XYZ file of C-alpha atoms in Angstrom:
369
model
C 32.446 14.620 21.136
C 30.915 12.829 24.650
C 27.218 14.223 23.528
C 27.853 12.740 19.658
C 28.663 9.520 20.876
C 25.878 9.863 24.080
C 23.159 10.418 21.063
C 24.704 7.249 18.687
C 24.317 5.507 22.061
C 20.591 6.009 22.354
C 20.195 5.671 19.082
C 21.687 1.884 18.767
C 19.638 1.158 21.926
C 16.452 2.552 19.517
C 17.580 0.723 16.093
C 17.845 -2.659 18.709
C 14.286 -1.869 19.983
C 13.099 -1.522 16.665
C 14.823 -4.604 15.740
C 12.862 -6.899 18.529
C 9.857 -5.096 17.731
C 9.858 -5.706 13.655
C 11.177 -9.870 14.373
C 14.055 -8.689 12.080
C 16.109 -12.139 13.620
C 13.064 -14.083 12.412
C 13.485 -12.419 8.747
C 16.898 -14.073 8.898
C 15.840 -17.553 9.681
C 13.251 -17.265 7.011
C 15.588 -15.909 4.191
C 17.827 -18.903 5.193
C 15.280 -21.138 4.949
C 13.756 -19.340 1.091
C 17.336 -19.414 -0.110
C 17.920 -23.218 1.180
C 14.457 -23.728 -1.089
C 15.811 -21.365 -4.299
C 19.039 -23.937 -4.039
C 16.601 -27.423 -4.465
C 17.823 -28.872 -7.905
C 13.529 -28.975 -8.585
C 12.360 -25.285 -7.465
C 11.708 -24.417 -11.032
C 9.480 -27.213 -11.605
C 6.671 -25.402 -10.179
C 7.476 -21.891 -11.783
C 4.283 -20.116 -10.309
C 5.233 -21.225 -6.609
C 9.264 -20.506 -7.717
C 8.077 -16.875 -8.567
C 6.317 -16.552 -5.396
C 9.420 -17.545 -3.451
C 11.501 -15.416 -5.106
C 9.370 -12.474 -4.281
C 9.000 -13.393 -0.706
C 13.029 -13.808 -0.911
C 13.577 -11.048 -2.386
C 11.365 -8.553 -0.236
C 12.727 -10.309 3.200
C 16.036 -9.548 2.491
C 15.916 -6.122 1.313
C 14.032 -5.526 4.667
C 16.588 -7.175 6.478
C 19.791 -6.184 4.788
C 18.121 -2.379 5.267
C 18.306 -3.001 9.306
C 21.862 -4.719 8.976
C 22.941 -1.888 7.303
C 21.770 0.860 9.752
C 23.582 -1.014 12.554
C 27.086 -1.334 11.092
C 26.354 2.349 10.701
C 25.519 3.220 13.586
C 28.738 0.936 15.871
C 31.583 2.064 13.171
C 30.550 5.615 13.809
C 30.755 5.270 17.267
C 33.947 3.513 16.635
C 34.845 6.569 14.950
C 33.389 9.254 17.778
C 35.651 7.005 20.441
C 38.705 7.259 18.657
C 37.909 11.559 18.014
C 36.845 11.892 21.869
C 40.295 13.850 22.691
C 41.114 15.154 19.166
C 41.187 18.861 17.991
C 40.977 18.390 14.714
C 37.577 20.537 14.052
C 37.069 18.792 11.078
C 36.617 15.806 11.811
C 34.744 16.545 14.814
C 32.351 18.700 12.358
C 32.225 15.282 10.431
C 31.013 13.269 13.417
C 27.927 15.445 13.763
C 26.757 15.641 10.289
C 26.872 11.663 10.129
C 25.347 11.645 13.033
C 22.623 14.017 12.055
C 21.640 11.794 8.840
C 21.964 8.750 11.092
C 18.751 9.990 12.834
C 17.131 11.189 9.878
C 18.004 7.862 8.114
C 15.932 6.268 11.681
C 12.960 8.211 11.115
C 12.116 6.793 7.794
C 12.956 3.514 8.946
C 11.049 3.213 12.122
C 7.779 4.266 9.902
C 7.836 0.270 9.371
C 6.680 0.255 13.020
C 2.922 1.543 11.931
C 3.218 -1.265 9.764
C 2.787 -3.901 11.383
C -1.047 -5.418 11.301
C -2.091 -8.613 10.536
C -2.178 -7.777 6.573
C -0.148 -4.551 6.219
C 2.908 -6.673 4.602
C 0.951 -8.098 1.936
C -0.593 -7.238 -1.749
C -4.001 -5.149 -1.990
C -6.799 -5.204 -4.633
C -8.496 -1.884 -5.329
C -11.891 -0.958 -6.790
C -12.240 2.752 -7.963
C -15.891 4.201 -8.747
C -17.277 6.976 -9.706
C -19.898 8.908 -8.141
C -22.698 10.414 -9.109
C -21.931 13.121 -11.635
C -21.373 11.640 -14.977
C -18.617 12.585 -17.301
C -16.894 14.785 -14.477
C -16.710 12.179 -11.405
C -15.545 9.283 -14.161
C -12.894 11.476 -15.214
C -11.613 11.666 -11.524
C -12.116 8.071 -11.020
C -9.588 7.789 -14.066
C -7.540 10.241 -11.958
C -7.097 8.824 -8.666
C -6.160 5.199 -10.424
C -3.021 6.914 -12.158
C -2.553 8.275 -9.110
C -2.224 5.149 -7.437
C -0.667 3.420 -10.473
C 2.206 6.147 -9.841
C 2.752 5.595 -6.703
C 2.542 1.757 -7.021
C 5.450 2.097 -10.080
C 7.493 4.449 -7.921
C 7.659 1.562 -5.163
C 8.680 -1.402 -7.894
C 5.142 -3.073 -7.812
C 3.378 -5.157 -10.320
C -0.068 -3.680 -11.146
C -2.354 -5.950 -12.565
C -6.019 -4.416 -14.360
C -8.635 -7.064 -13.182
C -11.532 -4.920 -14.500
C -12.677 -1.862 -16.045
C -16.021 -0.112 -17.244
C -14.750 2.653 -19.640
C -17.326 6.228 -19.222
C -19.051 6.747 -22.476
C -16.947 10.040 -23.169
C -13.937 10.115 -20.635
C -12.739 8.204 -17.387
C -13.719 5.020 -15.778
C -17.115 4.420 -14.108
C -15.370 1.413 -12.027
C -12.288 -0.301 -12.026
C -10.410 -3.005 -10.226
C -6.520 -3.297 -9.761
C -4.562 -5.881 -8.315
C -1.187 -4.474 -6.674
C 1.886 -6.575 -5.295
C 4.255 -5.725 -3.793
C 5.909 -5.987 0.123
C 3.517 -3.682 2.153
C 1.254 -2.562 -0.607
C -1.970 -2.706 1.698
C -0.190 -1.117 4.360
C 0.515 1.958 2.669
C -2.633 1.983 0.504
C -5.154 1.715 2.854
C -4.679 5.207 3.950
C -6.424 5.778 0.322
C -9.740 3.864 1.182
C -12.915 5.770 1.395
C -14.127 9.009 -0.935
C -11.725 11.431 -2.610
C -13.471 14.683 -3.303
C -12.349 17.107 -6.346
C -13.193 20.822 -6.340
C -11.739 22.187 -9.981
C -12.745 24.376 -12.763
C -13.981 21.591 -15.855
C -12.360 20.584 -18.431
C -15.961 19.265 -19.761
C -17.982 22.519 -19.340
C -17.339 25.152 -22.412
C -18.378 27.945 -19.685
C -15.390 27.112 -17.486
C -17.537 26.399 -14.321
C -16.273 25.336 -11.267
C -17.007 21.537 -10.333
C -16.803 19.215 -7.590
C -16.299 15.733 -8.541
C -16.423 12.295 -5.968
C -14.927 8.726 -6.406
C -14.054 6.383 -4.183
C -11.526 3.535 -3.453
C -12.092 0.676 -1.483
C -8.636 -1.616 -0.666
C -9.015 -4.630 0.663
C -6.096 -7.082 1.651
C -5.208 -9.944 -0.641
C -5.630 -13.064 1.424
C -3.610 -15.861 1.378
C -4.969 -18.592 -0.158
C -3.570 -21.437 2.191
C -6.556 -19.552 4.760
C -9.014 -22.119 6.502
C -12.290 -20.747 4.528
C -14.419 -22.929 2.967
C -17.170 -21.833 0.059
C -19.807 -23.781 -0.710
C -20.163 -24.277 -4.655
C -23.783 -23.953 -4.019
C -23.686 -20.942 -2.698
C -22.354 -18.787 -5.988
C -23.747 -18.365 -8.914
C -21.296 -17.902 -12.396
C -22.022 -15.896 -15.040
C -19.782 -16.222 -18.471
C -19.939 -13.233 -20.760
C -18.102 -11.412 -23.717
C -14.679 -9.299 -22.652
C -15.331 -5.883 -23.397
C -12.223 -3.256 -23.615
C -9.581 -3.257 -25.227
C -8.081 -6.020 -26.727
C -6.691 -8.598 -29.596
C -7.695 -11.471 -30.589
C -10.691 -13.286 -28.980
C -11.698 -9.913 -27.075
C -15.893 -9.591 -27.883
C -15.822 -13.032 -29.842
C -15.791 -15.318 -26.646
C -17.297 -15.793 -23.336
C -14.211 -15.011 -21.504
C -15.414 -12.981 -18.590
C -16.591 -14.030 -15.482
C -19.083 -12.758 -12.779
C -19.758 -14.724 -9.677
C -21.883 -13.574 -7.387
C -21.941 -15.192 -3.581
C -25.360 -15.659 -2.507
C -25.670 -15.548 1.096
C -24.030 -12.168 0.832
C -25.104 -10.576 -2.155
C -21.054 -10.086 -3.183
C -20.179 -9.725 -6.875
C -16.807 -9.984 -8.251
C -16.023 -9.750 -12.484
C -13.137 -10.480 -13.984
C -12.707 -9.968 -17.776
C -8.741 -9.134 -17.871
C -7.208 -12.457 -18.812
C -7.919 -14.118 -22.047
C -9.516 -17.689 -21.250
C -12.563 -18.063 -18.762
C -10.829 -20.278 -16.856
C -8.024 -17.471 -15.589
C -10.546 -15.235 -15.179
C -12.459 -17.476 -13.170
C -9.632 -17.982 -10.978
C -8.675 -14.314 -10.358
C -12.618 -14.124 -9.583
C -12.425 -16.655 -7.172
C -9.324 -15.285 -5.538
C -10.648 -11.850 -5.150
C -14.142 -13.287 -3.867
C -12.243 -15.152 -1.098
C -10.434 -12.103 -0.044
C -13.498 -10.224 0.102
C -14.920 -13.245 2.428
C -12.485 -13.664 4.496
C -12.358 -9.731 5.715
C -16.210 -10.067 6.073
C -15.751 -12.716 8.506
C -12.712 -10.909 10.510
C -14.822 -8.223 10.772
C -17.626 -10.214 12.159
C -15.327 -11.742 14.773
C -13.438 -8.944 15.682
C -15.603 -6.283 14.864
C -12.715 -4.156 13.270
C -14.250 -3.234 10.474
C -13.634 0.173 10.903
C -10.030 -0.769 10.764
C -9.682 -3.317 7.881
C -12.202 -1.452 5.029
C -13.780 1.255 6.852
C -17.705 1.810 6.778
C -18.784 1.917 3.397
C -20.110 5.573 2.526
C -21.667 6.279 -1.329
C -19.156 8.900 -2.998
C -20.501 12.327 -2.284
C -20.629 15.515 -0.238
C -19.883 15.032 3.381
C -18.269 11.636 3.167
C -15.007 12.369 1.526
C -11.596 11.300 3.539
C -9.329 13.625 1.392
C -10.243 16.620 -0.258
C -8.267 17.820 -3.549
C -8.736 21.441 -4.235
C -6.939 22.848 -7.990
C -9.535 26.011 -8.116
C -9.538 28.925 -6.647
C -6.465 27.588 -4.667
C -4.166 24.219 -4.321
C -4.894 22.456 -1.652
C -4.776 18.423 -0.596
C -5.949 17.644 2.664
C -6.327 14.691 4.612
C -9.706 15.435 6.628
C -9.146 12.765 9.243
C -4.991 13.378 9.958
C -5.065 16.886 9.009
C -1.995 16.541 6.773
C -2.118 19.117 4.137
C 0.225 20.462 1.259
C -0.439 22.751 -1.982
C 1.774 20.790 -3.897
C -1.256 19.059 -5.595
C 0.235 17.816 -8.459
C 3.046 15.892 -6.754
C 0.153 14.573 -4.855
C -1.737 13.288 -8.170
C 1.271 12.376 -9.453
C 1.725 9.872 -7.159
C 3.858 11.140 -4.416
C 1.754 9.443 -1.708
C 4.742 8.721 1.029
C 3.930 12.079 3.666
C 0.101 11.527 3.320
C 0.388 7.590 3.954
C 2.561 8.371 6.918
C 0.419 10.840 8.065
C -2.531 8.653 8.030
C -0.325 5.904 10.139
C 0.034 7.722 12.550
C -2.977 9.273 13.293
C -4.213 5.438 12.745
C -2.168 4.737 15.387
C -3.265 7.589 18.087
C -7.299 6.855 17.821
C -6.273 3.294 18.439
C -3.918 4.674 22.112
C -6.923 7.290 22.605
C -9.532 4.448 22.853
């Protein structure tokens, strides 16, 4: 029993590392602080800022109440390993190491929240999927790798919210851009940004050919709006224009949807989801200043590598994950090497082991440099 309770040892000395290193005593103060706000006799007067608390109240105290939870675990099973240290009783000493055993394991999925902890990696993400050259084919896995995502994003109890989409003429999506909350949305997503390469036999050619299809994702972090960034009104120009899509009423009889463009920079952002211009315009604008405000990180810091990742057109030789269903199954990550034939829990939206993988290897070019 001594080498039991030696390894719940370390491991409490780990889960209290972990706990300095992720502020978890910090989370605490602010859940006190979001519940003393919840408790005003006035927080629903604002409902939009009430929902927003909620969220953030909601999310801190899973993440804290996860950690809580892992250390009562871990001192009444040392409790328990004391109390056995002299017993004979097999049993129970058989018991000790099992819960021990999924003690660790239960660790190892929690301190994965350690690679998640950038500047932005807690926070929502906004998505644009495009097709790339190849018609019919690459807009069909442009459709693919957004229910992919979607999937994923379900799985994990986000909201996804459709901010706009170009439908292909016969199947798929030529673009698309999604909206996803949800606590640590970018920092699992990003490991998705870049060009997603599909080698399968088509379900568009009546000869059964083999195919290789590109589309890419770019993720960018959802910036909060209380950020000190300033755009001049001068510098964009807004376009109104009729919603196209799907639809009820209004959809193709009004100038709903919105296009501004920033000038100095040449960046475009549409919005045609919502069903007055004045929403749109404001999901626009939100976007835009996300979009703005990474451009000028990167500028200062000159992480761009890190935040989007050089921008690269969707085609041969510039994919980050390659999805193989013909003559094999195959999904590999080219960059951390992770790998699995399982492709359809992969396109299904069973992202967790790539994501990880990606983390990680995130995290050793960063030690190697």
């Amino acid at each position: 029993m001594k080498e039991e309770v030696k390894q719940l040892q370390e491991l409490k000395e780990k889960v209290e590392n972990t706990w300095e290193l992720l502020k978890i005593d910090n989370l605490k103060v602010e859940q006190e602080k979001l519940e003393q706000k919840m408790q005003s006799p006035d927080f629903w007067s604002d409902a939009e800022n009430a929902k927003n608390v909620s969220k953030r109240y909601d999310g801190v105290k899973q993440e804290v109440e996860v950690w809580e939870k892992m250390k009562n675990e871990i001192n009444e099973l040392l409790e328990f390993g004391n109390e056995l240290e002299n017993s004979p009783d097999e049993e129970l000493q058989e018991d000790l190491k099992n819960r021990t055993k999924d003690l660790f394991t239960k660790f190892e999925k929690l301190e994965f929240y350690l690679l998640l902890g950038e500047k932005y990696d807690k926070g929502n993400a906004i998505l644009t999927f495009s097709a790339g050259s190849g018609g019919t084919e690459a807009q069909d896995w442009a459709e693919m790798i957004r229910r992919m995502v979607m999937r994923f994003a379900e799985d994990k109890g986000w909201k996804v919210e459709m901010i706009d989409e170009s439908r292909g003429s016969e199947a798929g999506i030529k673009s698309c851009m999604i909206r996803i909350e949800g606590r640590y949305a970018y920092g699992y997503l990003q490991a998705l940004s870049g060009t997603h390469r599909l080698v399968r036999i088509s379900p568009f050619d009546a000869e059964k050919m083999r195919h290789t299809s590109f589309a890419s994702i770019e993720i960018i972090p959802e910036i909060d709006e209380e950020i000190d960034l300033e755009i001049d009104p001068k510098d964009l120009r807004i376009d109104t224009f009729m919603s196209g899509g799907k639809g009820g009423q209004s959809v193709n009889t009004t100038y709903s949807a919105v296009r501004i463009v920033h000038l100095p920079t040449n960046i475009t952002v549409q919005c045609q989801n919502e069903r007055s211009q004045l929403q749109n315009k404001d999901t626009a604008m939100k976007v835009l200043q996300s979009k703005l405000q990474k451009l000028k990180e990167e500028e200062l810091k000159k992480e761009k590598q890190e935040l989007r990742g050089e921008y690269k057109s969707a085609e041969w030789g510039n994919q980050i994950i390659s999805y193989v269903l013909h003559p094999y199954k195959m999904v590999k990550d080219l960059r951390s090497k992770y790998e699995t034939v399982d492709t359809e829990k992969v396109l299904n939206g069973e992202l967790i082991e790539l994501a990880e993988a990606y983390l990680r290897w995130k995290k050793g070019e960063k030690q190697n440099k």
